Amino acid sequence: MKKVAMVTGASNGIGKATALQLADAGFDLVLGARNRDRLSEVATAAQAKGAAVWIEVLDVRSLDSATHFVEAAKNHFGHIDILVNNAGLAIGTTKIAEQTDETEWETMIDTNVMGLLRMTRLVVPLMIEHGYGHVVNLGSTAGHDAYAGGSVYCATKFSERAISTALRHELLGHPIRVTSVDPGMVETDFSVTRFHGDQHKADQVYQGMTPLTAEDIADIIVFAVTRKAHVDLDTIIVRPTDQAGNGLVHRR
Ligand code: 8X3
């Protein structure tokens, strides 16, 4: 029986690359994201690699959307082996004392923290019932060190680490692994979103250095989920060779 991997935020960036590399590695896929058209394109590409793929529009911020998504996926495949909690974002770089509107904070917390918790609580019982599972949470180096202008994004990624650790403790005794993959600078739409669509500002983030790619992170996720069942890669911190720490970047 092929293993089934569920990926959130699967329509672009790390989620899309992970879906395609999981298809290469022989997994069937449940893919969710807010944009159906881009999701369909990823599904077609994964099917061409031999994967059975089920897709549905998913907004992890919505309890109704997440509940429907997980129930329908379970009805389709019968079980979920891998959950990649990838959906997440950073918006803005405003300092706390200069922030005048709380919407950006709420969106980050709702997506990166509540969304991750929600998907986990809906899927892990299916894994317990099935007797196998692996939860991969997308963290960040921002979850290890905070920086000016990143307070809330960093807080969500510190939260992700706390949730991953607590979950690992809670699942002790069950054959379910929990891995946190914590990248530094990865060039995707991440910075474009953070800078409200300003491509020029986003490009400056990676200027003169070689960032990680979505494919680099997908490669690590696939490595983690294809280890033997008794091997749990706990926390994987990965940075570009050109980055020694937050804000410490070698540029040519
Ligand atoms: C993204 C890494 O350095 O932009 O999670 O916070 S950073």
Tab-separated table of C-alpha atoms and ligand atoms in Angstrom:
chain	number	residue	atom	x	y	z
A	1	MET	CA	0.000	0.000	0.000
A	2	LYS	CA	1.394	3.406	-0.972
A	3	LYS	CA	1.775	5.962	1.782
A	4	VAL	CA	-0.425	9.064	1.645
A	5	ALA	CA	1.074	12.474	2.375
A	6	MET	CA	-1.049	15.551	3.086
A	7	VAL	CA	0.589	18.899	2.295
A	8	THR	CA	-0.910	22.270	3.238
A	9	GLY	CA	-0.021	25.394	1.279
A	10	ALA	CA	0.763	23.062	-1.613
A	11	SER	CA	0.125	25.465	-4.498
A	12	ASN	CA	3.536	27.143	-4.522
A	13	GLY	CA	6.951	27.475	-2.892
A	14	ILE	CA	8.053	24.834	-0.401
A	15	GLY	CA	4.631	23.148	-0.399
A	16	LYS	CA	4.597	22.683	-4.164
A	17	ALA	CA	8.207	21.461	-4.287
A	18	THR	CA	7.483	19.036	-1.430
A	19	ALA	CA	4.399	17.662	-3.169
A	20	LEU	CA	6.349	17.033	-6.380
A	21	GLN	CA	9.312	15.421	-4.630
A	22	LEU	CA	6.991	13.243	-2.528
A	23	ALA	CA	5.372	12.105	-5.782
A	24	ASP	CA	8.846	11.229	-7.107
A	25	ALA	CA	9.472	9.277	-3.895
A	26	GLY	CA	6.327	7.154	-4.444
A	27	PHE	CA	3.789	8.813	-2.156
A	28	ASP	CA	0.140	9.468	-2.984
A	29	LEU	CA	-0.951	12.991	-2.165
A	30	VAL	CA	-3.631	15.072	-0.487
A	31	LEU	CA	-2.971	18.689	-1.427
A	32	GLY	CA	-4.626	21.787	-0.022
A	33	ALA	CA	-4.209	25.514	-0.624
A	34	ARG	CA	-6.381	28.584	-1.099
A	35	ASN	CA	-5.778	28.895	-4.858
A	36	ARG	CA	-7.547	26.099	-6.752
A	37	ASP	CA	-6.032	26.867	-10.165
A	38	ARG	CA	-2.424	26.676	-8.983
A	39	LEU	CA	-3.281	23.622	-6.883
A	40	SER	CA	-4.675	21.901	-9.983
A	41	GLU	CA	-1.434	22.577	-11.851
A	42	VAL	CA	0.597	20.994	-9.028
A	43	ALA	CA	-1.784	18.016	-9.010
A	44	THR	CA	-1.370	17.483	-12.761
A	45	ALA	CA	2.426	17.583	-12.423
A	46	ALA	CA	2.347	15.122	-9.493
A	47	GLN	CA	0.001	12.762	-11.343
A	48	ALA	CA	2.445	12.733	-14.270
A	49	LYS	CA	4.973	11.352	-11.776
A	50	GLY	CA	2.639	8.443	-10.942
A	51	ALA	CA	0.987	9.740	-7.748
A	52	ALA	CA	-2.711	9.429	-7.001
A	53	VAL	CA	-3.638	12.982	-6.018
A	54	TRP	CA	-6.693	14.412	-4.258
A	55	ILE	CA	-6.989	18.183	-4.004
A	56	GLU	CA	-9.359	20.596	-2.333
A	57	VAL	CA	-9.360	24.303	-1.558
A	58	LEU	CA	-8.101	24.704	2.010
A	59	ASP	CA	-7.819	27.733	4.267
A	60	VAL	CA	-6.226	26.490	7.495
A	61	ARG	CA	-7.520	29.632	9.265
A	62	SER	CA	-11.077	28.335	8.871
A	63	LEU	CA	-12.323	25.537	11.128
A	64	ASP	CA	-15.023	24.613	8.602
A	65	SER	CA	-12.563	24.469	5.713
A	66	ALA	CA	-10.006	22.386	7.624
A	67	THR	CA	-12.630	19.992	9.024
A	68	HIS	CA	-14.201	19.397	5.623
A	69	PHE	CA	-10.776	18.971	4.016
A	70	VAL	CA	-9.557	16.310	6.449
A	71	GLU	CA	-12.853	14.390	6.476
A	72	ALA	CA	-13.059	14.331	2.694
A	73	ALA	CA	-9.404	13.284	2.356
A	74	LYS	CA	-9.965	10.458	4.830
A	75	ASN	CA	-13.029	9.311	2.895
A	76	HIS	CA	-10.988	9.358	-0.309
A	77	PHE	CA	-7.812	7.531	0.766
A	78	GLY	CA	-8.907	5.862	4.033
A	79	HIS	CA	-5.802	6.985	5.919
A	80	ILE	CA	-3.173	9.730	6.117
A	81	ASP	CA	0.440	8.716	6.826
A	82	ILE	CA	2.260	12.039	6.592
A	83	LEU	CA	1.099	15.562	7.431
A	84	VAL	CA	3.299	18.400	6.190
A	85	ASN	CA	2.126	21.537	7.989
A	86	ASN	CA	3.582	23.953	5.478
A	87	ALA	CA	0.927	26.684	5.165
A	88	GLY	CA	2.292	29.853	6.731
A	89	LEU	CA	3.419	33.370	6.015
A	90	ALA	CA	5.107	36.540	7.211
A	91	ILE	CA	3.451	39.886	6.582
A	92	GLY	CA	5.181	43.189	7.164
A	93	THR	CA	8.304	44.234	9.049
A	94	THR	CA	6.763	46.977	11.187
A	95	LYS	CA	8.202	47.431	14.689
A	96	ILE	CA	5.771	46.690	17.543
A	97	ALA	CA	5.554	50.284	18.768
A	98	GLU	CA	4.952	51.542	15.217
A	99	GLN	CA	2.167	49.072	14.380
A	100	THR	CA	-1.207	50.791	14.077
A	101	ASP	CA	-3.331	47.920	12.748
A	102	GLU	CA	-3.445	44.427	14.233
A	103	THR	CA	-4.722	42.626	11.123
A	104	GLU	CA	-1.292	41.455	9.973
A	105	TRP	CA	-0.523	40.058	13.425
A	106	GLU	CA	-3.846	38.211	13.527
A	107	THR	CA	-3.344	36.731	10.047
A	108	MET	CA	0.105	35.384	10.947
A	109	ILE	CA	-1.040	33.959	14.280
A	110	ASP	CA	-4.224	32.468	12.790
A	111	THR	CA	-2.338	30.816	9.924
A	112	ASN	CA	1.021	29.835	11.423
A	113	VAL	CA	-0.173	28.851	14.906
A	114	MET	CA	-3.922	28.172	14.886
A	115	GLY	CA	-3.841	26.630	11.407
A	116	LEU	CA	-0.993	24.300	12.311
A	117	LEU	CA	-2.643	23.283	15.590
A	118	ARG	CA	-5.989	22.758	13.872
A	119	MET	CA	-4.632	20.545	11.081
A	120	THR	CA	-2.622	18.563	13.628
A	121	ARG	CA	-5.539	17.900	15.962
A	122	LEU	CA	-7.720	16.820	13.034
A	123	VAL	CA	-5.156	14.494	11.425
A	124	VAL	CA	-3.242	12.946	14.350
A	125	PRO	CA	-6.261	10.917	15.615
A	126	LEU	CA	-6.426	9.310	12.151
A	127	MET	CA	-2.742	8.413	12.453
A	128	ILE	CA	-3.280	6.914	15.912
A	129	GLU	CA	-6.188	4.858	14.553
A	130	HIS	CA	-4.103	3.781	11.536
A	131	GLY	CA	-1.059	2.890	13.675
A	132	TYR	CA	1.433	4.979	11.723
A	133	GLY	CA	2.179	8.654	11.195
A	134	HIS	CA	4.685	11.436	10.729
A	135	VAL	CA	3.954	15.125	11.316
A	136	VAL	CA	6.390	17.521	9.646
A	137	ASN	CA	6.046	21.112	10.796
A	138	LEU	CA	7.635	23.992	8.915
A	139	GLY	CA	9.471	26.091	11.446
A	140	SER	CA	12.153	28.674	10.775
A	141	THR	CA	15.420	30.019	12.087
A	142	ALA	CA	13.072	32.863	13.127
A	143	GLY	CA	11.835	30.405	15.757
A	144	HIS	CA	15.291	30.259	17.331
A	145	ASP	CA	16.305	33.952	17.342
A	146	ALA	CA	14.006	36.973	17.091
A	147	TYR	CA	14.863	40.147	15.184
A	148	ALA	CA	13.559	43.711	14.904
A	149	GLY	CA	10.511	43.934	12.665
A	150	GLY	CA	9.860	40.207	12.991
A	151	SER	CA	8.290	40.023	16.442
A	152	VAL	CA	5.040	38.315	15.559
A	153	TYR	CA	6.397	36.150	12.738
A	154	CYS	CA	9.185	35.010	15.075
A	155	ALA	CA	6.626	34.427	17.850
A	156	THR	CA	4.643	32.137	15.555
A	157	LYS	CA	7.767	30.140	14.732
A	158	PHE	CA	8.840	29.944	18.402
A	159	SER	CA	5.292	28.617	18.924
A	160	GLU	CA	5.757	26.035	16.188
A	161	ARG	CA	8.799	24.685	18.040
A	162	ALA	CA	6.885	24.567	21.321
A	163	ILE	CA	3.983	22.772	19.640
A	164	SER	CA	6.305	20.271	17.923
A	165	THR	CA	8.064	19.469	21.210
A	166	ALA	CA	4.805	19.153	23.165
A	167	LEU	CA	3.314	16.965	20.435
A	168	ARG	CA	6.368	14.683	20.478
A	169	HIS	CA	5.930	14.293	24.244
A	170	GLU	CA	2.188	13.687	23.900
A	171	LEU	CA	2.678	11.025	21.220
A	172	LEU	CA	5.343	9.055	23.070
A	173	GLY	CA	4.220	5.442	22.932
A	174	HIS	CA	2.516	5.881	19.555
A	175	PRO	CA	4.362	5.033	16.316
A	176	ILE	CA	4.129	8.668	15.182
A	177	ARG	CA	7.127	10.877	14.467
A	178	VAL	CA	7.295	14.657	14.749
A	179	THR	CA	9.870	16.635	12.793
A	180	SER	CA	10.429	20.383	12.746
A	181	VAL	CA	12.187	21.648	9.605
A	182	ASP	CA	13.577	25.117	10.363
A	183	PRO	CA	15.034	26.959	7.348
A	184	GLY	CA	16.839	30.261	7.163
A	185	MET	CA	16.654	32.287	3.949
A	186	VAL	CA	14.717	30.488	1.209
A	187	GLU	CA	13.865	32.338	-2.000
A	188	THR	CA	10.161	31.741	-2.683
A	189	ASP	CA	7.183	34.120	-2.622
A	190	PHE	CA	7.885	34.447	1.127
A	191	SER	CA	9.510	37.894	0.912
A	192	VAL	CA	7.130	39.143	-1.787
A	193	THR	CA	4.252	38.400	0.593
A	194	ARG	CA	6.115	39.905	3.537
A	195	PHE	CA	6.648	43.142	1.585
A	196	HIS	CA	3.017	43.292	0.381
A	197	GLY	CA	3.848	42.359	-3.224
A	198	ASP	CA	6.899	44.623	-3.625
A	199	GLN	CA	9.108	42.419	-5.836
A	200	HIS	CA	12.016	44.903	-5.766
A	201	LYS	CA	12.207	44.867	-1.964
A	202	ALA	CA	11.897	41.080	-1.986
A	203	ASP	CA	14.750	40.731	-4.481
A	204	GLN	CA	16.990	42.884	-2.271
A	205	VAL	CA	16.682	40.334	0.546
A	206	TYR	CA	18.596	37.774	-1.550
A	207	GLN	CA	20.850	40.160	-3.485
A	208	GLY	CA	24.495	39.096	-3.765
A	209	MET	CA	24.042	35.859	-1.831
A	210	THR	CA	22.859	32.360	-2.708
A	211	PRO	CA	19.642	31.566	-0.811
A	212	LEU	CA	18.140	28.134	-0.295
A	213	THR	CA	15.457	27.070	-2.771
A	214	ALA	CA	12.078	25.469	-2.168
A	215	GLU	CA	13.557	22.298	-3.686
A	216	ASP	CA	16.351	22.265	-1.083
A	217	ILE	CA	13.767	22.208	1.713
A	218	ALA	CA	11.567	19.638	-0.053
A	219	ASP	CA	14.635	17.411	-0.362
A	220	ILE	CA	15.111	17.550	3.436
A	221	ILE	CA	11.432	16.847	4.126
A	222	VAL	CA	11.479	13.822	1.828
A	223	PHE	CA	14.680	12.624	3.519
A	224	ALA	CA	13.031	12.895	6.953
A	225	VAL	CA	9.865	11.010	5.990
A	226	THR	CA	11.734	8.221	4.202
A	227	ARG	CA	13.933	7.211	7.184
A	228	LYS	CA	13.177	3.904	8.887
A	229	ALA	CA	10.125	4.126	11.176
A	230	HIS	CA	12.208	4.040	14.379
A	231	VAL	CA	14.251	7.111	13.293
A	232	ASP	CA	12.731	10.480	14.216
A	233	LEU	CA	14.628	13.495	12.945
A	234	ASP	CA	13.594	15.921	15.682
A	235	THR	CA	14.634	19.422	14.558
A	236	ILE	CA	16.494	20.277	11.370
A	237	ILE	CA	17.977	23.773	11.143
A	238	VAL	CA	19.111	24.572	7.614
A	239	ARG	CA	20.655	27.820	6.387
A	240	PRO	CA	22.309	28.928	3.156
A	241	THR	CA	26.093	28.650	3.338
A	242	ASP	CA	26.033	32.444	2.894
A	243	GLN	CA	24.023	32.910	6.114
A	244	ALA	CA	25.563	32.396	9.564
A	245	GLY	CA	22.583	33.710	11.554
A	246	ASN	CA	19.611	36.069	11.336
A	247	GLY	CA	20.907	39.265	9.727
A	248	LEU	CA	24.395	37.793	9.318
A	249	VAL	CA	24.703	37.308	5.585
A	250	HIS	CA	27.720	37.222	3.253
A	251	ARG	CA	27.015	39.212	0.078
A	252	ARG	CA	29.290	39.488	-2.931
B	1	8X3	C1	12.152	32.723	7.082
B	1	8X3	C2	13.484	33.054	7.618
B	1	8X3	O1	15.078	34.923	8.293
B	1	8X3	O2	13.177	35.571	6.968
B	1	8X3	O3	11.439	31.876	7.894
B	1	8X3	O4	12.876	34.986	9.246
B	1	8X3	S1	13.638	34.706	8.049
